[in-house]
Amino acid sequence: MSSTDTSLPQGEFTGSTFRPVSRVAVIGEAFCKLSPRVQLRNPVMFVVYLGSIVTTLLGIQALGGDGEAPAGFIFAIAAWLWFTVLFANAAEALAEGRGKAQADALRSTRKRVVAQVLKEPRRDSQSWPVPSDELAVGAFVRVEAGEIIPADGEVLQGAASVDESAITGESAPVIRESGGDFCSVTGGTRVLSDWIVMRVTARPGEAFLDRMIAMVEGAKRGKTPNEIALNILLVALTLIFLLVCVTLLPFSSFGAIVNGAGSPVTITVLIALLICLIPTTIGALLSAVGVAGMSRMMKANVLATSGRAIEAAGDVDVLLLDKTGTITLGNREASAFIPAPGVTEQALADAAQLASLADETPEGRSIVILAKQKFNLRGREVQGAETIAFSAHTRMSGINIDDHQIRKGAASAIRTHVESLGGIFPPELVKLVDEVARRGSTPLVVSDGSKVLGIVELKDIVKGGIKERFAELRAMGIRTVMITGDNKLTAAAIAAEAGVDDYLAEATPEDKLRLIRKYQEEGRLVAMTGDGTNDAPALAQADVAVAMNSGTQAAKEAGNMVDLDSNPTKLLRVVEVGKQMIMTRGALTTFSVANDLAKYFAIIPAAFVATYPALGALNIMHLHSPGSAILSAVIFNALIIVVLIPLALRGVKYRAEPASRLLTRNLLIYGLGGLIAPFIGIKLIDLMLTPFF
Ligand SMILES: Nc1ncnc2c1ncn2[C@@H]1O[C@H](COP(=O)(O)OP(=O)(O)OP(=O)(O)O)[C@@H](O)[C@H]1O
Ligand SMILES: [K+]
Ligand SMILES: [Mg+2]
């Protein structure tokens, strides 16, 4: 069977090599983004863009001889305003470039292959070749050892070991088989041994990987609610400063007349002042922060299909986890037959095997295997018999054959079933069921008509390293709750072993959904990790929904993230990346606003000293001249964007500590830093510019 290694892969993305983003490409992109349509998307930077155009025109006018200031000065301002716009473009291009490299790596797994399409979903059915990019949803395809799986789909028949390293970076092969929660296959992965018959579930170009690639490339990255709110704030600040600068013009003209000294402030200086005052730092880096968050998520081997979910991850309060396949390895295998008093083990095995011959779940198959191993029971012809497939609602499966109604399922389900037929559930068996459950195994009770025959013990193993990491989640203030369709005792045993805070047993898909809604009504942000089709409704409802890559297509479709490592504790990383993204945005906003305030005091005296000589007293920095002061401020304003690009891409360092302490520290570093930096920076640039004035 699949790898028995119970430890979890903790590594970063190792699958495909990431090409570094070339400088030329970034510079090229930065110029491409100068189109007005792109600029309009970012109101703050659009103002800078307009300022660059106007000052350039003023410079050209000055060349003719009737300029408001020397042409050289105006062009110097214009050039640095253009640099400001280009730096912002470059920041975004850099962030997107990383994503693009990742997307290219993923796209390279999308190979065009020829698929063997089958007439009927049987291995030996008539078949014909179809190129993978022409496969229709619903088509049946046979994939043999050595072949590439042509599309996303579900296994209908067979079981095979599959190399998914092209996508997950994990070199150990995984088992993909029909029935149960391990039936989904991803296009681009390779069958190593055996064969499968699959049904195509996604049209070419619309598979989960394609959607993800579009997301990474930013094509589909909508603004998150927080980003929208921040944008509104930035627009408001921009408008306020626009008003301030416009009213400065008559104020300055008035000063020129009254004091009879100097000439009024020029349009060029007013534009320069405006750009220095509006929050360009955060405006320039905002989108890069978002894209970089997505990219960091991918580095952790999590494919996010929604920026909103990444952000929500930063504020998660509760984490709900499915048991089988999420907390445990999920290949629940029959390990023992425990007969009821008066029944032989072989009779029990025989009935259990009959009830499982048509049961395509891993549990069903493992029962058939155990019966064969122990009593050499062979499968027999069950055609014509009525088979009852397992469902998460009935928690039973079985067969009606030769006047026998054979069932197997959860103890509570079988109890109801035999009692409805007038039978009784032997009290001795209740004890045996509890014993099995206390071991953390799943007891399946087998019945024939109204008679209970005994128990099949299904063993499952808790994934390694879980307990410690759940403790970390607890330290972050996140409550972990396991939800399972299994009985209370099994749930309790596994819950204790995994170290979750709470559990809900005997849960139907609706119960899972209801629990999430209940938490959400209490105003909590809920994360859910799951792998099964019966987790899909809950995943769709959760704010942050991480589907295991090992899980079903339904689960992956319903979630807004897929963890390629199928590691339930990956949520730790997901939360970290989310928190980091929110914090980085906060830090840059704080810095940006503090910075602008400081610039105000640095340049106002210089700019207006000509008309209001008294303001000279405020020129505490002793800048060389009004002209050099203004130009220095504009240059500083542009360069600070470049200086902060690494921080925007890398993110502020996250430490697991209370939000209030994080906030205080960030205010200190980025608020105070933002206030001081302009005074030093502008003074230095002014010193360097002095020879030119
Ligand atoms: N093939 C099967 N035939 C009969 N009964 C089954 C079968 N598989 C599971 N059951 C019973 O149904 C119960 C619920 O199913 P299942 O475990 O798939 O639910 P779940 O909600 O996905 O929970 P989890 O995956 O967290 O354990 C099981 O605990 C078991 O008692
Ligand atoms: K600014
Ligand atoms: Mg499940």
XYZ file of C-alpha atoms and ligand atoms in Angstrom:
726
model
C 0.000 0.000 0.000
C 1.004 3.620 0.187
C 4.012 4.785 2.103
C 3.845 3.799 5.741
C 5.977 6.738 6.755
C 3.824 8.504 9.290
C 5.865 11.653 9.579
C 4.718 14.665 7.665
C 6.644 16.448 4.982
C 7.576 19.795 6.478
C 9.701 21.119 3.680
C 9.171 24.049 1.417
C 8.257 23.721 -2.226
C 10.802 21.374 -3.710
C 8.983 20.138 -6.771
C 9.911 22.459 -9.550
C 12.891 24.713 -9.680
C 12.095 28.391 -9.513
C 13.912 30.447 -12.027
C 14.979 33.806 -10.621
C 13.154 36.732 -12.172
C 15.393 38.484 -14.690
C 16.118 42.185 -14.181
C 15.500 42.986 -17.813
C 12.060 41.402 -17.622
C 11.180 43.439 -14.534
C 12.343 46.710 -16.120
C 10.425 45.883 -19.292
C 7.294 45.106 -17.263
C 7.696 48.366 -15.310
C 7.554 50.316 -18.584
C 4.649 48.248 -19.922
C 2.683 49.145 -16.812
C 2.913 52.853 -17.730
C -0.280 52.514 -19.731
C -3.043 54.747 -18.306
C -5.375 51.787 -17.954
C -2.989 50.009 -15.592
C -2.243 53.230 -13.693
C -5.905 54.032 -13.147
C -6.233 50.889 -11.012
C -4.124 52.554 -8.315
C -5.495 56.037 -7.439
C -2.477 57.228 -5.429
C -0.004 56.303 -8.120
C -2.302 57.726 -10.768
C -1.861 61.152 -9.167
C 1.923 60.734 -9.396
C 1.513 59.635 -13.001
C -0.489 62.781 -13.829
C 2.083 64.899 -11.958
C 4.865 63.385 -14.075
C 3.033 64.234 -17.276
C 2.245 67.822 -16.223
C 5.794 68.571 -15.025
C 7.212 67.105 -18.237
C 4.973 69.451 -20.245
C 6.025 72.399 -18.016
C 9.644 71.473 -18.670
C 9.102 71.483 -22.423
C 7.445 74.899 -22.099
C 10.438 76.150 -20.108
C 12.744 75.044 -22.924
C 10.939 77.650 -25.065
C 12.121 80.334 -22.661
C 8.911 81.315 -20.876
C 8.945 78.679 -18.120
C 7.915 79.202 -14.508
C 11.341 77.948 -13.393
C 14.631 76.867 -15.008
C 14.022 73.972 -17.406
C 16.760 71.891 -15.762
C 15.030 72.066 -12.388
C 11.624 71.201 -13.790
C 13.019 68.262 -15.754
C 14.855 66.984 -12.685
C 11.557 66.957 -10.761
C 9.731 65.359 -13.709
C 12.388 62.657 -14.073
C 12.142 61.679 -10.396
C 8.367 61.622 -10.536
C 8.599 59.227 -13.482
C 11.060 57.132 -11.458
C 8.525 57.051 -8.608
C 5.914 55.585 -10.943
C 8.409 53.143 -12.445
C 9.621 51.977 -9.036
C 6.040 51.194 -8.032
C 5.542 49.322 -11.302
C 8.777 47.424 -10.742
C 7.719 46.393 -7.228
C 4.527 44.916 -8.616
C 6.338 43.303 -11.530
C 8.886 41.749 -9.160
C 6.155 40.245 -6.993
C 4.265 38.982 -10.023
C 7.459 37.735 -11.609
C 8.063 35.365 -8.719
C 4.544 34.068 -9.131
C 5.012 33.784 -12.875
C 8.121 31.668 -12.396
C 6.116 29.414 -10.097
C 3.238 29.329 -12.559
C 5.598 28.428 -15.407
C 7.033 25.616 -13.338
C 3.521 24.316 -12.763
C 2.506 24.839 -16.359
C 5.409 22.706 -17.505
C 3.646 19.758 -15.850
C 0.738 20.357 -18.187
C 1.920 18.127 -20.984
C -0.124 17.399 -24.083
C -0.510 13.646 -24.240
C -2.682 11.209 -26.142
C -5.356 9.667 -23.937
C -7.033 6.304 -24.457
C -10.721 7.131 -24.288
C -12.980 4.177 -23.472
C -16.484 3.480 -24.690
C -17.484 2.143 -21.279
C -15.809 2.559 -17.895
C -14.088 -0.838 -18.047
C -10.430 -1.553 -18.657
C -11.131 -3.952 -21.532
C -13.697 -1.731 -23.220
C -13.236 -0.547 -26.813
C -10.897 2.480 -26.916
C -9.568 5.155 -29.249
C -6.906 7.881 -28.929
C -7.846 11.498 -28.133
C -5.377 14.366 -27.497
C -5.572 15.451 -23.868
C -6.561 19.027 -24.710
C -9.649 17.763 -26.503
C -10.944 15.587 -23.670
C -14.546 16.245 -22.692
C -15.803 16.251 -19.110
C -17.273 12.847 -18.357
C -15.025 10.959 -20.781
C -13.722 7.599 -19.555
C -9.974 7.202 -19.901
C -7.647 4.274 -19.269
C -4.165 5.052 -17.963
C -1.573 2.275 -17.801
C 1.772 2.071 -15.984
C 4.294 4.589 -17.308
C 1.643 6.849 -18.826
C 0.832 10.439 -17.874
C -2.626 11.133 -16.499
C -4.163 13.389 -19.168
C -6.613 15.438 -17.057
C -8.039 15.981 -13.590
C -10.471 13.241 -12.751
C -11.730 10.496 -10.489
C -10.697 6.876 -10.510
C -13.636 4.602 -11.370
C -11.805 1.300 -11.549
C -8.491 -0.070 -10.446
C -5.779 1.228 -8.174
C -2.341 2.468 -9.102
C 0.713 4.032 -7.568
C 1.087 7.526 -8.931
C 4.117 9.815 -9.039
C 2.783 13.271 -8.182
C 6.183 14.846 -7.632
C 5.745 17.157 -10.625
C 3.096 18.967 -8.629
C 3.742 18.233 -4.972
C 7.495 17.922 -5.006
C 7.061 14.794 -2.872
C 9.016 11.935 -4.434
C 7.269 9.044 -2.663
C 4.524 7.636 -4.889
C 0.934 7.769 -3.667
C -1.893 5.300 -4.145
C -4.893 6.428 -6.134
C -7.853 4.086 -6.168
C -11.560 3.962 -6.856
C -14.085 4.605 -4.100
C -13.278 6.406 -0.869
C -11.345 9.589 -0.372
C -8.238 8.740 -2.425
C -9.875 8.613 -5.821
C -8.850 11.950 -7.277
C -6.066 12.227 -9.830
C -4.408 15.347 -11.217
C -3.510 15.886 -14.846
C 0.239 15.854 -15.478
C 1.071 13.219 -12.871
C 2.339 9.768 -13.886
C 1.064 6.265 -13.195
C 4.015 4.193 -11.974
C 2.506 0.747 -11.639
C -0.817 -0.984 -12.328
C -3.598 0.836 -14.140
C -6.706 2.951 -13.588
C -9.887 3.772 -15.433
C -10.851 7.377 -14.701
C -13.589 9.837 -15.475
C -12.499 13.301 -16.608
C -13.916 15.956 -14.234
C -12.443 19.191 -15.594
C -12.274 20.597 -19.082
C -8.788 21.277 -20.417
C -7.730 24.749 -19.282
C -10.212 24.755 -16.409
C -8.578 22.233 -14.153
C -7.682 23.199 -10.623
C -4.084 23.763 -11.616
C -5.080 26.114 -14.431
C -7.234 28.191 -12.120
C -4.363 28.320 -9.701
C -1.912 29.440 -12.372
C -4.260 32.275 -13.379
C -4.435 33.282 -9.726
C -0.665 33.294 -9.274
C -0.190 35.388 -12.361
C -2.446 38.009 -10.860
C -4.919 37.841 -13.721
C -7.713 36.861 -11.417
C -6.508 38.442 -8.201
C -9.405 40.582 -7.052
C -8.887 43.114 -4.266
C -9.587 41.775 -0.791
C -11.984 43.655 1.536
C -9.063 44.942 3.612
C -7.285 46.156 0.510
C -10.411 47.978 -0.598
C -10.790 49.634 2.808
C -7.149 50.692 2.785
C -7.515 52.036 -0.732
C -10.427 54.205 0.357
C -8.305 55.618 3.168
C -5.450 56.318 0.771
C -7.771 58.055 -1.701
C -9.185 60.192 1.115
C -5.680 61.227 2.225
C -4.775 62.016 -1.373
C -7.832 64.250 -1.755
C -7.077 66.098 1.480
C -3.504 66.844 0.425
C -4.670 67.820 -3.038
C -6.899 70.437 -1.383
C -4.047 71.578 0.847
C -1.754 72.082 -2.129
C -4.367 73.853 -4.215
C -5.106 76.318 -1.424
C -1.384 76.929 -0.954
C -1.275 78.617 -4.352
C -3.397 81.720 -3.494
C -1.820 81.757 -0.043
C 1.603 82.003 -1.633
C 0.546 84.607 -4.212
C -0.944 86.675 -1.410
C 2.298 86.434 0.532
C 4.254 87.576 -2.492
C 2.135 90.713 -2.783
C 1.939 91.585 0.901
C 5.569 90.968 1.718
C 6.660 92.356 -1.619
C 9.294 89.683 -1.643
C 10.045 86.771 -3.975
C 7.742 85.212 -6.499
C 4.794 82.926 -5.749
C 5.295 79.182 -5.610
C 5.426 77.434 -8.992
C 3.127 74.666 -10.240
C 6.148 72.365 -10.383
C 6.907 72.876 -6.698
C 3.256 72.425 -5.772
C 3.103 69.126 -7.663
C 6.353 67.999 -6.037
C 4.944 68.931 -2.654
C 1.710 67.073 -3.334
C 3.534 63.883 -4.338
C 5.670 64.064 -1.217
C 2.607 64.437 0.968
C 0.319 61.746 -0.434
C 0.933 58.186 0.785
C 2.989 57.043 -2.210
C 5.072 54.527 -0.255
C 2.153 52.279 0.623
C 0.377 53.163 -2.632
C 3.362 51.899 -4.580
C 3.833 48.703 -2.578
C 0.265 47.692 -1.747
C -0.293 45.367 -4.652
C 3.193 43.865 -4.350
C 2.400 42.906 -0.731
C -0.719 41.037 -1.860
C 0.957 39.205 -4.707
C 3.932 38.323 -2.523
C 1.594 36.801 0.088
C 0.135 34.526 -2.541
C 3.601 33.563 -3.647
C 4.758 32.812 -0.094
C 1.736 30.592 0.323
C 2.839 28.663 -2.719
C 6.315 28.304 -1.378
C 4.744 26.519 1.563
C 3.200 24.138 -0.968
C -0.270 25.574 -0.514
C -2.125 26.599 -3.642
C -4.516 29.406 -2.810
C -7.261 30.306 -5.213
C -8.410 33.386 -3.289
C -6.471 36.324 -1.910
C -9.318 36.941 0.476
C -8.816 33.527 2.046
C -5.109 34.206 2.646
C -6.015 37.381 4.440
C -8.773 35.698 6.450
C -6.201 33.078 7.470
C -4.419 35.783 9.464
C -7.442 36.148 11.740
C -8.644 32.557 12.115
C -10.106 31.658 15.548
C -11.227 28.053 15.068
C -9.821 25.210 13.030
C -12.093 22.284 12.234
C -10.504 19.087 10.990
C -11.918 15.951 9.483
C -10.531 12.827 11.145
C -9.953 10.125 8.570
C -7.436 11.140 5.921
C -6.789 14.493 7.563
C -5.646 13.767 11.112
C -5.058 10.084 10.389
C -3.349 8.582 7.369
C -6.758 7.510 6.153
C -6.082 4.075 4.789
C -8.357 2.465 7.340
C -7.695 -1.239 6.970
C -9.497 -4.234 8.397
C -7.214 -5.770 11.025
C -9.396 -8.286 12.905
C -12.726 -10.145 12.903
C -14.283 -10.192 16.373
C -17.324 -12.531 16.387
C -20.414 -12.134 18.563
C -21.062 -14.927 21.127
C -22.203 -18.078 19.327
C -20.800 -17.050 15.958
C -17.573 -18.453 14.484
C -14.900 -16.115 13.249
C -15.121 -17.700 9.821
C -18.887 -17.158 9.557
C -18.347 -13.504 10.449
C -15.524 -13.177 7.907
C -17.687 -14.805 5.258
C -20.584 -12.386 5.818
C -18.273 -9.366 6.061
C -16.638 -10.378 2.813
C -20.004 -10.811 1.070
C -21.086 -7.380 2.255
C -17.865 -5.925 0.865
C -17.530 -7.599 -2.527
C -19.244 -4.691 -4.243
C -17.938 -2.037 -1.798
C -15.337 -0.033 -3.675
C -14.170 1.968 -0.635
C -10.695 1.252 0.814
C -12.450 -0.119 3.921
C -14.523 -2.520 1.823
C -11.561 -3.706 -0.185
C -9.444 -4.268 2.907
C -12.149 -6.510 4.394
C -12.134 -8.692 1.282
C -8.350 -8.918 1.526
C -8.362 -9.855 5.228
C -11.006 -12.544 4.672
C -8.868 -14.023 1.930
C -5.707 -13.920 4.060
C -7.294 -15.471 7.141
C -9.708 -18.047 5.753
C -8.736 -18.185 2.121
C -12.228 -17.012 1.253
C -12.497 -16.255 -2.426
C -14.747 -13.695 -4.023
C -17.856 -15.206 -5.592
C -20.349 -14.193 -8.212
C -22.568 -11.472 -6.759
C -24.086 -10.404 -10.019
C -27.854 -10.234 -9.821
C -27.667 -9.527 -6.088
C -28.735 -6.107 -4.873
C -25.792 -4.128 -3.490
C -26.189 -1.262 -1.036
C -23.424 1.300 -1.404
C -21.954 3.086 1.608
C -23.169 6.599 2.331
C -22.143 9.010 5.044
C -25.819 9.345 5.983
C -26.738 5.701 6.510
C -23.194 4.786 7.671
C -23.864 1.326 6.302
C -23.229 -0.730 3.221
C -24.117 -4.271 2.242
C -25.796 -6.717 -0.065
C -29.118 -8.545 -0.445
C -28.302 -12.037 -1.700
C -30.213 -15.359 -1.619
C -32.756 -14.135 0.995
C -29.942 -12.754 3.172
C -29.799 -9.073 4.058
C -26.179 -8.610 4.985
C -25.071 -5.227 6.302
C -21.984 -3.742 7.841
C -21.580 -0.269 9.291
C -21.301 1.953 12.329
C -22.542 0.233 15.501
C -25.326 2.749 16.056
C -26.520 2.375 12.467
C -26.560 -1.443 12.661
C -28.334 -1.331 16.010
C -31.159 0.743 14.521
C -31.207 -1.531 11.496
C -31.494 -4.877 13.377
C -33.953 -3.473 15.895
C -36.191 -2.317 13.071
C -36.183 -5.938 11.888
C -37.170 -7.170 15.369
C -33.683 -8.316 16.406
C -31.614 -7.303 19.404
C -28.112 -5.908 19.651
C -26.315 -8.325 22.048
C -25.116 -6.507 25.200
C -21.851 -8.520 25.121
C -21.115 -6.989 21.755
C -21.581 -3.464 23.064
C -18.598 -4.072 25.329
C -16.499 -5.428 22.471
C -17.426 -2.465 20.268
C -16.328 -0.055 22.991
C -13.035 -1.901 23.438
C -12.225 -1.578 19.744
C -13.224 2.082 19.730
C -11.116 2.906 22.789
C -8.092 1.691 20.860
C -8.814 4.429 18.333
C -9.907 1.852 15.771
C -13.224 2.019 13.939
C -15.577 -0.867 14.762
C -17.761 -1.965 11.843
C -20.600 -4.204 12.998
C -21.809 -6.941 10.632
C -25.381 -8.227 10.585
C -27.313 -10.865 8.680
C -31.003 -9.985 8.716
C -31.904 -9.243 12.347
C -28.891 -11.156 13.683
C -25.683 -9.402 14.694
C -22.618 -11.461 13.708
C -19.729 -9.479 15.108
C -17.224 -6.723 14.504
C -14.614 -5.900 11.902
C -11.870 -3.757 13.393
C -10.581 -1.018 11.082
C -7.183 0.330 12.097
C -5.979 3.797 11.284
C -2.829 5.693 12.239
C -2.538 9.282 13.456
C -0.114 11.266 11.260
C 3.194 12.022 12.950
C 4.177 15.268 14.659
C 0.619 16.514 14.981
C 0.332 17.009 18.726
C 3.212 19.492 19.026
C 1.934 21.579 16.184
C -1.614 21.701 17.515
C -0.088 23.023 20.725
C 1.484 25.823 18.684
C -1.914 26.641 17.207
C -3.283 26.819 20.733
C -0.521 29.271 21.662
C -1.652 31.430 18.765
C -5.154 31.392 20.228
C -6.631 29.029 17.656
C -9.028 26.348 18.858
C -8.794 22.972 17.118
C -11.895 20.809 16.761
C -11.992 17.379 15.134
C -15.218 16.419 13.373
C -15.837 12.880 12.315
C -18.555 10.517 11.191
C -17.028 7.927 13.490
C -18.416 6.934 16.909
C -17.735 8.867 20.118
C -15.188 6.500 21.648
C -13.018 6.209 18.552
C -13.247 9.965 18.157
C -12.222 10.504 21.785
C -9.242 8.166 21.458
C -7.974 9.813 18.273
C -8.708 13.300 19.648
C -6.565 12.559 22.695
C -3.769 11.131 20.591
C -3.771 14.084 18.195
C -4.164 16.657 20.985
C -7.131 18.580 19.608
C -9.106 20.850 21.959
C -12.500 19.332 21.221
C -14.277 16.875 18.942
C -17.650 16.196 17.410
C -18.471 12.541 16.702
C -21.136 10.839 14.590
C -21.358 13.953 12.469
C -23.147 13.943 9.140
C -22.047 16.367 6.413
C -24.898 18.641 7.554
C -23.656 18.566 11.152
C -20.225 19.679 9.962
C -21.828 22.525 8.043
C -24.026 23.497 10.985
C -21.071 23.635 13.373
C -19.223 26.020 11.061
C -22.280 28.267 10.732
C -22.665 28.289 14.521
C -19.080 29.478 15.010
C -19.489 32.057 12.270
C -22.653 33.401 13.895
C -20.627 33.888 17.065
C -18.457 36.166 14.957
C -15.520 33.809 14.620
C -13.450 33.180 11.532
C -13.448 29.480 10.781
C -10.840 27.412 8.990
C -11.619 23.884 7.884
C -9.341 21.168 6.597
C -10.770 18.074 5.015
C -10.319 15.544 2.285
C -13.597 13.769 1.645
C -16.595 14.376 -0.551
C -18.649 14.565 2.638
C -16.452 17.464 3.801
C -17.240 19.498 0.687
C -20.286 21.403 2.044
C -18.341 22.379 5.156
C -15.313 23.403 3.103
C -17.519 25.600 0.937
C -18.888 27.351 4.036
C -15.602 27.881 5.910
C -13.753 31.196 5.604
C -10.458 29.434 5.053
C -10.889 26.006 3.506
C -7.822 23.867 3.020
C -8.407 20.671 1.052
C -5.858 17.878 1.250
C -4.286 17.191 -2.112
C -4.819 13.497 -1.403
C -8.552 14.133 -1.164
C -11.422 14.022 -3.605
C -12.055 16.456 -6.461
C -15.230 17.592 -4.694
C -13.258 18.626 -1.627
C -10.654 20.429 -3.721
C -13.318 22.259 -5.717
C -15.110 23.367 -2.555
C -12.007 24.649 -0.762
C -10.165 27.881 -1.433
C -6.746 26.345 -0.814
C -5.189 22.989 -1.543
C -2.334 21.676 0.555
C -0.051 19.684 -1.704
C 1.539 17.986 1.295
C -1.842 16.891 2.714
C -0.627 18.015 6.100
C -3.334 19.091 8.566
C -0.901 21.220 10.565
C -0.051 23.235 7.464
C -2.646 25.672 8.736
C 0.099 26.997 11.017
C 1.995 28.206 7.966
C -1.169 29.431 6.316
C -2.055 31.509 9.378
C 1.488 32.837 9.572
C 1.484 33.950 5.954
C -1.929 35.593 6.426
C -0.825 37.416 9.580
C 2.415 38.416 7.939
C 0.552 39.894 5.007
C -1.776 41.948 7.195
C 1.136 43.095 9.369
C 3.295 44.021 6.415
C 0.535 46.146 4.985
C 0.002 47.793 8.366
C 3.701 48.451 8.859
C 4.115 49.999 5.421
C 1.015 52.154 5.877
C 2.263 53.409 9.234
C 5.670 54.121 7.775
C 4.184 55.835 4.747
C 1.952 58.210 6.692
C 4.609 59.041 9.317
C 7.050 59.644 6.510
C 4.715 62.049 4.751
C 4.167 64.035 7.917
C 7.893 64.421 8.417
C 8.383 65.496 4.825
C 5.779 68.172 5.369
C 7.926 69.803 8.037
C 11.081 69.227 6.075
C 10.015 71.006 2.931
C 7.257 73.488 3.747
C 9.714 76.019 5.244
C 12.042 75.625 2.308
C 9.316 75.920 -0.276
C 7.719 79.041 1.137
C 10.668 80.847 2.639
C 10.808 83.126 -0.413
C 7.336 84.515 0.191
C 7.269 84.193 3.982
C 10.858 84.820 5.156
C 9.787 84.183 8.752
C 9.406 80.519 7.848
C 13.170 80.377 7.462
C 13.343 79.917 11.227
C 11.649 76.522 10.744
C 14.313 75.376 8.300
C 15.926 73.338 11.062
C 17.638 71.049 8.588
C 19.505 73.934 6.996
C 18.844 72.689 3.518
C 20.848 74.413 0.846
C 18.046 76.191 -1.006
C 14.310 75.924 -1.644
C 15.034 74.232 -4.983
C 17.395 71.616 -3.585
C 15.049 70.992 -0.630
C 12.123 70.209 -2.919
C 14.155 68.049 -5.279
C 15.744 66.175 -2.357
C 12.322 65.410 -0.938
C 11.071 64.091 -4.285
C 14.174 61.920 -4.705
C 13.843 60.610 -1.147
C 10.180 59.863 -1.779
C 11.087 57.775 -4.835
C 14.072 55.971 -3.312
C 12.235 54.951 -0.156
C 10.005 52.786 -2.374
C 13.047 50.936 -3.673
C 14.419 50.546 -0.158
C 11.166 49.008 1.058
C 10.567 46.611 -1.863
C 12.419 43.745 -0.131
C 10.301 44.209 2.996
C 7.110 44.228 0.918
C 8.102 41.008 -0.824
C 9.562 39.209 2.178
C 7.017 40.407 4.699
C 7.451 41.658 8.247
C 8.823 38.997 10.568
C 6.039 37.232 12.390
C 6.310 36.105 15.984
C 3.644 34.165 17.841
C 2.647 36.749 20.437
C -0.445 38.723 21.371
C -1.750 41.147 18.767
C -1.418 44.162 21.085
C 2.294 43.604 21.623
C 2.858 43.138 17.889
C 1.005 46.371 17.237
C 3.005 48.367 19.765
C 6.289 47.125 18.416
C 5.352 47.820 14.823
C 4.141 51.307 15.675
C 7.466 51.982 17.337
C 9.631 50.643 14.534
C 7.689 51.786 11.519
C 5.986 54.865 12.965
C 9.059 56.318 14.616
C 11.270 55.115 11.783
C 8.956 56.790 9.317
C 9.167 60.068 11.227
C 12.953 60.128 11.484
C 14.014 58.672 8.129
C 13.040 61.683 5.961
C 15.084 64.125 8.047
C 18.240 62.068 7.600
C 17.549 61.016 4.041
C 16.571 64.422 2.716
C 19.540 66.106 4.413
C 21.968 63.601 2.849
C 20.480 63.987 -0.624
C 20.505 67.775 -0.214
C 24.219 67.678 0.615
C 24.890 65.651 -2.520
C 22.817 68.032 -4.640
C 24.418 71.228 -3.298
C 27.109 71.431 -6.037
C 24.372 71.565 -8.687
C 22.534 74.553 -7.212
N -17.433 1.117 3.488
C -18.166 1.241 4.574
N -19.203 0.442 4.778
C -19.960 0.553 5.870
N -19.770 1.454 6.830
C -18.741 2.301 6.694
C -17.888 2.239 5.566
N -16.961 3.208 5.694
C -17.227 3.843 6.845
N -18.305 3.310 7.462
C -18.903 3.747 8.725
O -19.444 5.042 8.569
C -18.860 5.953 9.508
C -18.741 7.343 8.930
O -18.013 7.336 7.700
P -16.699 8.210 7.470
O -15.687 7.785 8.441
O -16.359 8.171 6.050
O -17.241 9.646 7.900
P -16.493 11.044 7.940
O -17.531 12.021 8.313
O -15.730 11.273 6.698
O -15.520 11.004 9.130
P -13.961 10.942 9.124
O -13.469 10.922 7.722
O -13.532 12.137 9.865
O -13.671 9.701 9.892
C -17.549 5.299 9.857
O -17.122 5.689 11.111
C -17.878 3.821 9.824
O -18.494 3.395 11.022
K 4.604 60.457 -0.412
Mg -13.731 11.655 5.767
